[in-house]
């Protein structure tokens, strides 16, 4: 049985949380590392559970930690926990397999983007509900971007007005996501990328600075400060 959250919700969220967190440095799986005394995964699931569209959550945990993760999350929200795989894509596939067929909208959300506000989760879900097969939250690129050759010599300056940095949750019509995973031959870090390869249009909606991915130690330091901020988008969700 898949544990249910908001009975009126129409969205399942798949949470890949099985990564090692190599770039964060020693200290165990990233999703279980602490931010102000609580694991990143707890912060992430709490925000997902606060989004009224979310009917159920399936977490892909490090295989050795499935029972511990279930115990950790039980007080936060009813969740299903499965064993993740060696690659992110395998973790997403394992969690997706636990989503009941009758749930028509599936979001994929990195545990590492643990401060993503409910407003972004609702925005992505709403765009799928309104008819998009695939939806990604994005931010404009702020740095100047150069293409550089192997010899460290600049080849050109990229027009950044057409570029976007992509976050999660990424939202999908469940049939599109399942088809993309079934067809994916090579490894991908981005589920929307796999859907793109099927020729399905992917729609962008505004992301959030709070949805940063905790990757390196500096991100954890930044997140400690961001934790104190209110969701600037709460009113426009
Ligand atoms: N992930 C996963 N299974 C994997 C690899 C990654 O579920 N085999 C998850 C991570 O737990 C994370 C998300 O995918 O929530 C994004 O991956 P990333 O930020 O790269 O996390 P890690 O793989 O843990 O970090 P690193 O690449 O530094 O080891
Ligand atoms: Mg990784």
Short mmCIF file of N, CA and C and ligand atoms in Angstrom, two decimals, residues 15-25 28-31 41 60-62 84-92 109-113 168 189 213-216, ligand 1:
data_model
loop_
_atom_site.label_atom_id
_atom_site.label_comp_id
_atom_site.label_asym_id
_atom_site.label_seq_id
_atom_site.Cartn_x
_atom_site.Cartn_y
_atom_site.Cartn_z
N UNK A 15 10.89 11.26 -4.84
CA UNK A 15 12.01 12.00 -4.26
C UNK A 15 13.29 11.16 -4.30
N UNK A 16 14.16 11.38 -5.30
CA UNK A 16 15.44 10.69 -5.28
C UNK A 16 16.30 11.23 -4.14
N UNK A 17 16.67 10.34 -3.22
CA UNK A 17 17.43 10.74 -2.02
C UNK A 17 18.51 9.72 -1.70
N UNK A 18 18.95 8.97 -2.72
CA UNK A 18 19.86 7.85 -2.48
C UNK A 18 21.31 8.16 -2.81
N UNK A 19 21.59 9.42 -3.13
CA UNK A 19 22.96 9.77 -3.54
C UNK A 19 23.93 9.80 -2.36
N UNK A 20 25.21 9.70 -2.68
CA UNK A 20 26.25 9.63 -1.66
C UNK A 20 26.65 11.00 -1.13
N UNK A 21 26.46 12.03 -1.96
CA UNK A 21 26.88 13.36 -1.54
C UNK A 21 28.39 13.54 -1.55
N UNK A 22 29.03 12.99 -2.56
CA UNK A 22 30.51 13.03 -2.65
C UNK A 22 31.02 14.47 -2.63
N UNK A 23 30.34 15.36 -3.37
CA UNK A 23 30.83 16.75 -3.47
C UNK A 23 30.64 17.54 -2.19
N UNK A 24 29.79 17.03 -1.30
CA UNK A 24 29.59 17.71 -0.01
C UNK A 24 30.71 17.34 0.98
N UNK A 25 31.47 16.29 0.65
CA UNK A 25 32.56 15.85 1.52
C UNK A 25 32.09 14.75 2.46
N UNK A 28 28.49 10.89 5.23
CA UNK A 28 27.33 10.04 4.98
C UNK A 28 26.48 10.55 3.84
N UNK A 29 25.40 9.81 3.49
CA UNK A 29 24.53 10.18 2.38
C UNK A 29 24.00 11.60 2.55
N UNK A 30 23.99 12.36 1.44
CA UNK A 30 23.65 13.79 1.52
C UNK A 30 22.26 14.03 2.11
N UNK A 31 21.29 13.23 1.71
CA UNK A 31 19.91 13.47 2.15
C UNK A 31 19.77 13.35 3.66
N UNK A 41 16.57 15.68 4.00
CA UNK A 41 15.36 14.99 3.53
C UNK A 41 14.13 15.37 4.35
N UNK A 60 13.19 7.52 -2.62
CA UNK A 60 14.21 6.50 -2.91
C UNK A 60 15.40 6.76 -2.01
N UNK A 61 15.61 5.89 -1.04
CA UNK A 61 16.64 6.09 -0.01
C UNK A 61 17.88 5.23 -0.32
N UNK A 62 19.01 5.57 0.30
CA UNK A 62 20.16 4.65 0.18
C UNK A 62 19.71 3.27 0.65
N UNK A 84 16.92 3.04 -3.37
CA UNK A 84 17.38 3.70 -4.58
C UNK A 84 18.43 2.86 -5.30
N UNK A 85 18.93 3.39 -6.43
CA UNK A 85 19.91 2.66 -7.22
C UNK A 85 21.24 3.38 -7.25
N UNK A 86 22.16 2.87 -8.08
CA UNK A 86 23.51 3.42 -8.15
C UNK A 86 23.55 4.76 -8.87
N UNK A 87 22.60 4.98 -9.79
CA UNK A 87 22.49 6.27 -10.51
C UNK A 87 21.18 6.92 -10.14
N UNK A 88 21.14 8.25 -10.23
CA UNK A 88 19.91 8.97 -9.92
C UNK A 88 18.73 8.43 -10.72
N UNK A 89 18.98 8.19 -12.00
CA UNK A 89 17.93 7.69 -12.89
C UNK A 89 17.31 6.39 -12.36
N UNK A 90 18.17 5.51 -11.81
CA UNK A 90 17.68 4.24 -11.26
C UNK A 90 16.85 4.50 -10.00
N UNK A 91 17.26 5.47 -9.22
CA UNK A 91 16.50 5.80 -8.01
C UNK A 91 15.12 6.33 -8.38
N UNK A 92 15.08 7.21 -9.39
CA UNK A 92 13.78 7.74 -9.84
C UNK A 92 12.91 6.60 -10.37
N UNK A 109 11.43 15.30 -7.53
CA UNK A 109 12.04 16.37 -6.73
C UNK A 109 13.26 15.88 -5.98
N UNK A 110 14.41 16.51 -6.22
CA UNK A 110 15.64 16.14 -5.54
C UNK A 110 15.57 16.48 -4.05
N UNK A 111 15.89 15.50 -3.22
CA UNK A 111 15.99 15.77 -1.78
C UNK A 111 16.99 16.88 -1.51
N UNK A 112 17.99 16.99 -2.40
CA UNK A 112 19.05 18.00 -2.21
C UNK A 112 18.52 19.43 -2.37
N UNK A 113 17.35 19.61 -2.99
CA UNK A 113 16.74 20.95 -3.12
C UNK A 113 15.73 21.09 -1.97
N UNK A 168 14.29 21.60 -9.58
CA UNK A 168 13.19 20.65 -9.38
C UNK A 168 12.25 21.27 -8.34
N UNK A 189 20.64 13.21 -15.95
CA UNK A 189 20.47 13.76 -14.61
C UNK A 189 19.16 14.53 -14.52
N UNK A 213 20.17 23.76 -5.18
CA UNK A 213 20.57 22.38 -4.88
C UNK A 213 21.78 22.41 -3.96
N UNK A 214 21.67 21.74 -2.83
CA UNK A 214 22.81 21.65 -1.93
C UNK A 214 23.77 20.61 -2.51
N UNK A 215 24.89 21.13 -2.96
CA UNK A 215 25.88 20.28 -3.66
C UNK A 215 27.21 20.32 -2.93
N UNK A 216 27.72 21.53 -2.67
CA UNK A 216 29.04 21.69 -2.04
C UNK A 216 28.86 22.28 -0.63
N1 LIG B 1 20.34 10.58 -6.12
C1 LIG B 1 19.71 9.35 -5.96
N2 LIG B 1 20.37 8.20 -6.33
C2 LIG B 1 21.62 8.26 -6.82
C3 LIG B 1 22.27 9.52 -7.01
C4 LIG B 1 21.59 10.68 -6.64
O1 LIG B 1 18.58 9.28 -5.50
N3 LIG B 1 22.23 7.11 -7.13
C5 LIG B 1 19.64 11.80 -5.67
C6 LIG B 1 20.41 12.55 -4.58
O2 LIG B 1 20.14 11.96 -3.30
C7 LIG B 1 19.89 13.96 -4.73
C8 LIG B 1 19.50 14.05 -6.21
O3 LIG B 1 19.52 12.72 -6.73
O4 LIG B 1 18.74 14.21 -3.93
C9 LIG B 1 20.44 14.95 -6.98
O5 LIG B 1 21.74 14.37 -7.00
P1 LIG B 1 23.05 15.09 -6.48
O6 LIG B 1 22.78 16.47 -6.06
O7 LIG B 1 24.13 14.81 -7.48
O8 LIG B 1 23.34 14.28 -5.12
P2 LIG B 1 24.44 13.18 -4.82
O9 LIG B 1 24.54 12.24 -5.97
O10 LIG B 1 24.13 12.63 -3.48
O11 LIG B 1 25.76 14.10 -4.71
P3 LIG B 1 27.18 13.84 -5.41
O12 LIG B 1 26.91 13.81 -6.90
O13 LIG B 1 28.01 14.98 -4.96
O14 LIG B 1 27.65 12.50 -4.88
#
